[in-house]
Amino acid sequence: MRRLVGNNFARLRKERGLTQEQVEERSGFSQFYISDLERGRRNPTIISLYELANAIGVRVADLIDETEFGASDEPAPSRKRSLPKKPNAQQPS
């Protein structure tokens, strides 16, 4: 999810012609934080997502949208987990 948000944020920021420094001025988040966010190294709160989305003029939903994958993105892995199989009990003969 961090990578998805970071990639979406970077793409949307660039589409709007904004630099990380300009987003820093608009949002109050440091350029270092924004850089880490875009590289998937930050786990932003919903409040942070709201403020960052407003700074670049998008909706929070745009930051978590899974339909726009960049070249290095992969869909999130399935959360379905299989349970280990129990060994077969010996049947009496």
Short mmCIF file of the C-alpha atoms (twelve columns), coordinates in Angstrom:
data_MODEL
# 
_entry.id   MODEL 
# 
loop_
_atom_site.group_PDB 
_atom_site.id 
_atom_site.type_symbol 
_atom_site.label_atom_id 
_atom_site.label_alt_id 
_atom_site.label_comp_id 
_atom_site.label_asym_id 
_atom_site.label_seq_id 
_atom_site.Cartn_x 
_atom_site.Cartn_y 
_atom_site.Cartn_z 
_atom_site.pdbx_PDB_model_num 
ATOM 1  C CA . MET A 1  0.000  0.000   0.000   1 
ATOM 2  C CA . ARG A 2  2.871  2.411   0.774   1 
ATOM 3  C CA . ARG A 3  4.329  1.827   -2.661  1 
ATOM 4  C CA . LEU A 4  0.937  2.321   -4.310  1 
ATOM 5  C CA . VAL A 5  0.362  5.634   -2.512  1 
ATOM 6  C CA . GLY A 6  3.908  6.781   -3.256  1 
ATOM 7  C CA . ASN A 7  3.730  5.967   -6.948  1 
ATOM 8  C CA . ASN A 8  0.304  7.550   -7.310  1 
ATOM 9  C CA . PHE A 9  1.421  10.675  -5.460  1 
ATOM 10 C CA . ALA A 10 4.555  11.061  -7.612  1 
ATOM 11 C CA . ARG A 11 2.600  10.517  -10.834 1 
ATOM 12 C CA . LEU A 12 -0.164 12.952  -9.894  1 
ATOM 13 C CA . ARG A 13 2.332  15.572  -8.676  1 
ATOM 14 C CA . LYS A 14 4.284  15.381  -11.936 1 
ATOM 15 C CA . GLU A 15 1.098  15.460  -14.041 1 
ATOM 16 C CA . ARG A 16 0.334  18.791  -12.383 1 
ATOM 17 C CA . GLY A 17 3.827  20.112  -13.073 1 
ATOM 18 C CA . LEU A 18 4.712  20.421  -9.394  1 
ATOM 19 C CA . THR A 19 8.128  19.862  -7.846  1 
ATOM 20 C CA . GLN A 20 8.623  18.284  -4.460  1 
ATOM 21 C CA . GLU A 21 9.752  21.702  -3.220  1 
ATOM 22 C CA . GLN A 22 6.498  23.296  -4.385  1 
ATOM 23 C CA . VAL A 23 4.506  20.597  -2.599  1 
ATOM 24 C CA . GLU A 24 6.598  21.274  0.503   1 
ATOM 25 C CA . GLU A 25 5.559  24.939  0.381   1 
ATOM 26 C CA . ARG A 26 1.894  24.076  -0.172  1 
ATOM 27 C CA . SER A 27 1.603  21.269  2.355   1 
ATOM 28 C CA . GLY A 28 4.094  21.969  5.124   1 
ATOM 29 C CA . PHE A 29 5.620  18.489  4.704   1 
ATOM 30 C CA . SER A 30 9.370  18.523  4.134   1 
ATOM 31 C CA . GLN A 31 10.836 17.679  0.749   1 
ATOM 32 C CA . PHE A 32 12.606 14.790  2.514   1 
ATOM 33 C CA . TYR A 33 9.239  13.408  3.715   1 
ATOM 34 C CA . ILE A 34 7.708  13.784  0.242   1 
ATOM 35 C CA . SER A 35 10.679 12.019  -1.333  1 
ATOM 36 C CA . ASP A 36 10.391 9.136   1.138   1 
ATOM 37 C CA . LEU A 37 6.629  8.983   0.560   1 
ATOM 38 C CA . GLU A 38 7.114  8.705   -3.199  1 
ATOM 39 C CA . ARG A 39 9.611  5.878   -2.705  1 
ATOM 40 C CA . GLY A 40 7.205  3.942   -0.491  1 
ATOM 41 C CA . ARG A 41 9.205  4.508   2.683   1 
ATOM 42 C CA . ARG A 42 6.490  6.354   4.603   1 
ATOM 43 C CA . ASN A 43 3.239  5.133   6.064   1 
ATOM 44 C CA . PRO A 44 1.113  8.302   6.031   1 
ATOM 45 C CA . THR A 45 -1.911 8.770   8.248   1 
ATOM 46 C CA . ILE A 46 -5.294 9.530   6.705   1 
ATOM 47 C CA . ILE A 47 -4.850 13.145  7.858   1 
ATOM 48 C CA . SER A 48 -1.497 13.332  6.043   1 
ATOM 49 C CA . LEU A 49 -3.056 11.843  2.903   1 
ATOM 50 C CA . TYR A 50 -5.819 14.448  3.066   1 
ATOM 51 C CA . GLU A 51 -3.356 17.329  3.426   1 
ATOM 52 C CA . LEU A 52 -1.062 16.017  0.691   1 
ATOM 53 C CA . ALA A 53 -3.972 15.407  -1.681  1 
ATOM 54 C CA . ASN A 54 -5.190 18.983  -1.116  1 
ATOM 55 C CA . ALA A 55 -1.693 20.321  -1.751  1 
ATOM 56 C CA . ILE A 56 -1.641 18.825  -5.257  1 
ATOM 57 C CA . GLY A 57 -5.347 19.254  -5.991  1 
ATOM 58 C CA . VAL A 58 -6.551 15.645  -5.993  1 
ATOM 59 C CA . ARG A 59 -8.862 13.475  -3.900  1 
ATOM 60 C CA . VAL A 60 -7.521 11.104  -1.252  1 
ATOM 61 C CA . ALA A 61 -9.127 8.297   -3.278  1 
ATOM 62 C CA . ASP A 62 -6.782 9.176   -6.166  1 
ATOM 63 C CA . LEU A 63 -3.790 8.399   -3.949  1 
ATOM 64 C CA . ILE A 64 -5.006 4.888   -3.172  1 
ATOM 65 C CA . ASP A 65 -6.403 4.093   -6.629  1 
ATOM 66 C CA . GLU A 66 -5.150 0.697   -7.780  1 
ATOM 67 C CA . THR A 67 -6.223 1.132   -11.414 1 
ATOM 68 C CA . GLU A 68 -3.244 3.302   -12.408 1 
ATOM 69 C CA . PHE A 69 -0.109 1.191   -12.175 1 
ATOM 70 C CA . GLY A 70 3.238  2.606   -13.185 1 
ATOM 71 C CA . ALA A 71 5.848  0.560   -14.999 1 
ATOM 72 C CA . SER A 72 7.406  -0.706  -11.762 1 
ATOM 73 C CA . ASP A 73 4.139  -1.371  -9.949  1 
ATOM 74 C CA . GLU A 74 2.687  -4.757  -9.322  1 
ATOM 75 C CA . PRO A 75 -0.838 -5.447  -8.144  1 
ATOM 76 C CA . ALA A 76 -1.151 -6.035  -4.433  1 
ATOM 77 C CA . PRO A 77 -0.764 -9.703  -3.534  1 
ATOM 78 C CA . SER A 78 -3.876 -11.602 -2.655  1 
ATOM 79 C CA . ARG A 79 -4.640 -11.652 1.043   1 
ATOM 80 C CA . LYS A 80 -6.155 -15.104 0.792   1 
ATOM 81 C CA . ARG A 81 -4.040 -17.518 2.750   1 
ATOM 82 C CA . SER A 82 -4.261 -21.238 2.584   1 
ATOM 83 C CA . LEU A 83 -4.013 -23.268 5.735   1 
ATOM 84 C CA . PRO A 84 -1.432 -26.013 5.943   1 
ATOM 85 C CA . LYS A 85 -2.854 -29.410 5.161   1 
ATOM 86 C CA . LYS A 86 -3.228 -31.777 8.060   1 
ATOM 87 C CA . PRO A 87 -1.503 -35.108 7.649   1 
ATOM 88 C CA . ASN A 88 -3.917 -37.897 6.888   1 
ATOM 89 C CA . ALA A 89 -4.742 -39.943 9.944   1 
ATOM 90 C CA . GLN A 90 -3.942 -43.619 9.621   1 
ATOM 91 C CA . GLN A 91 -7.097 -45.542 8.872   1 
ATOM 92 C CA . PRO A 92 -7.476 -48.770 10.880  1 
ATOM 93 C CA . SER A 93 -7.457 -51.860 8.682   1 
# 
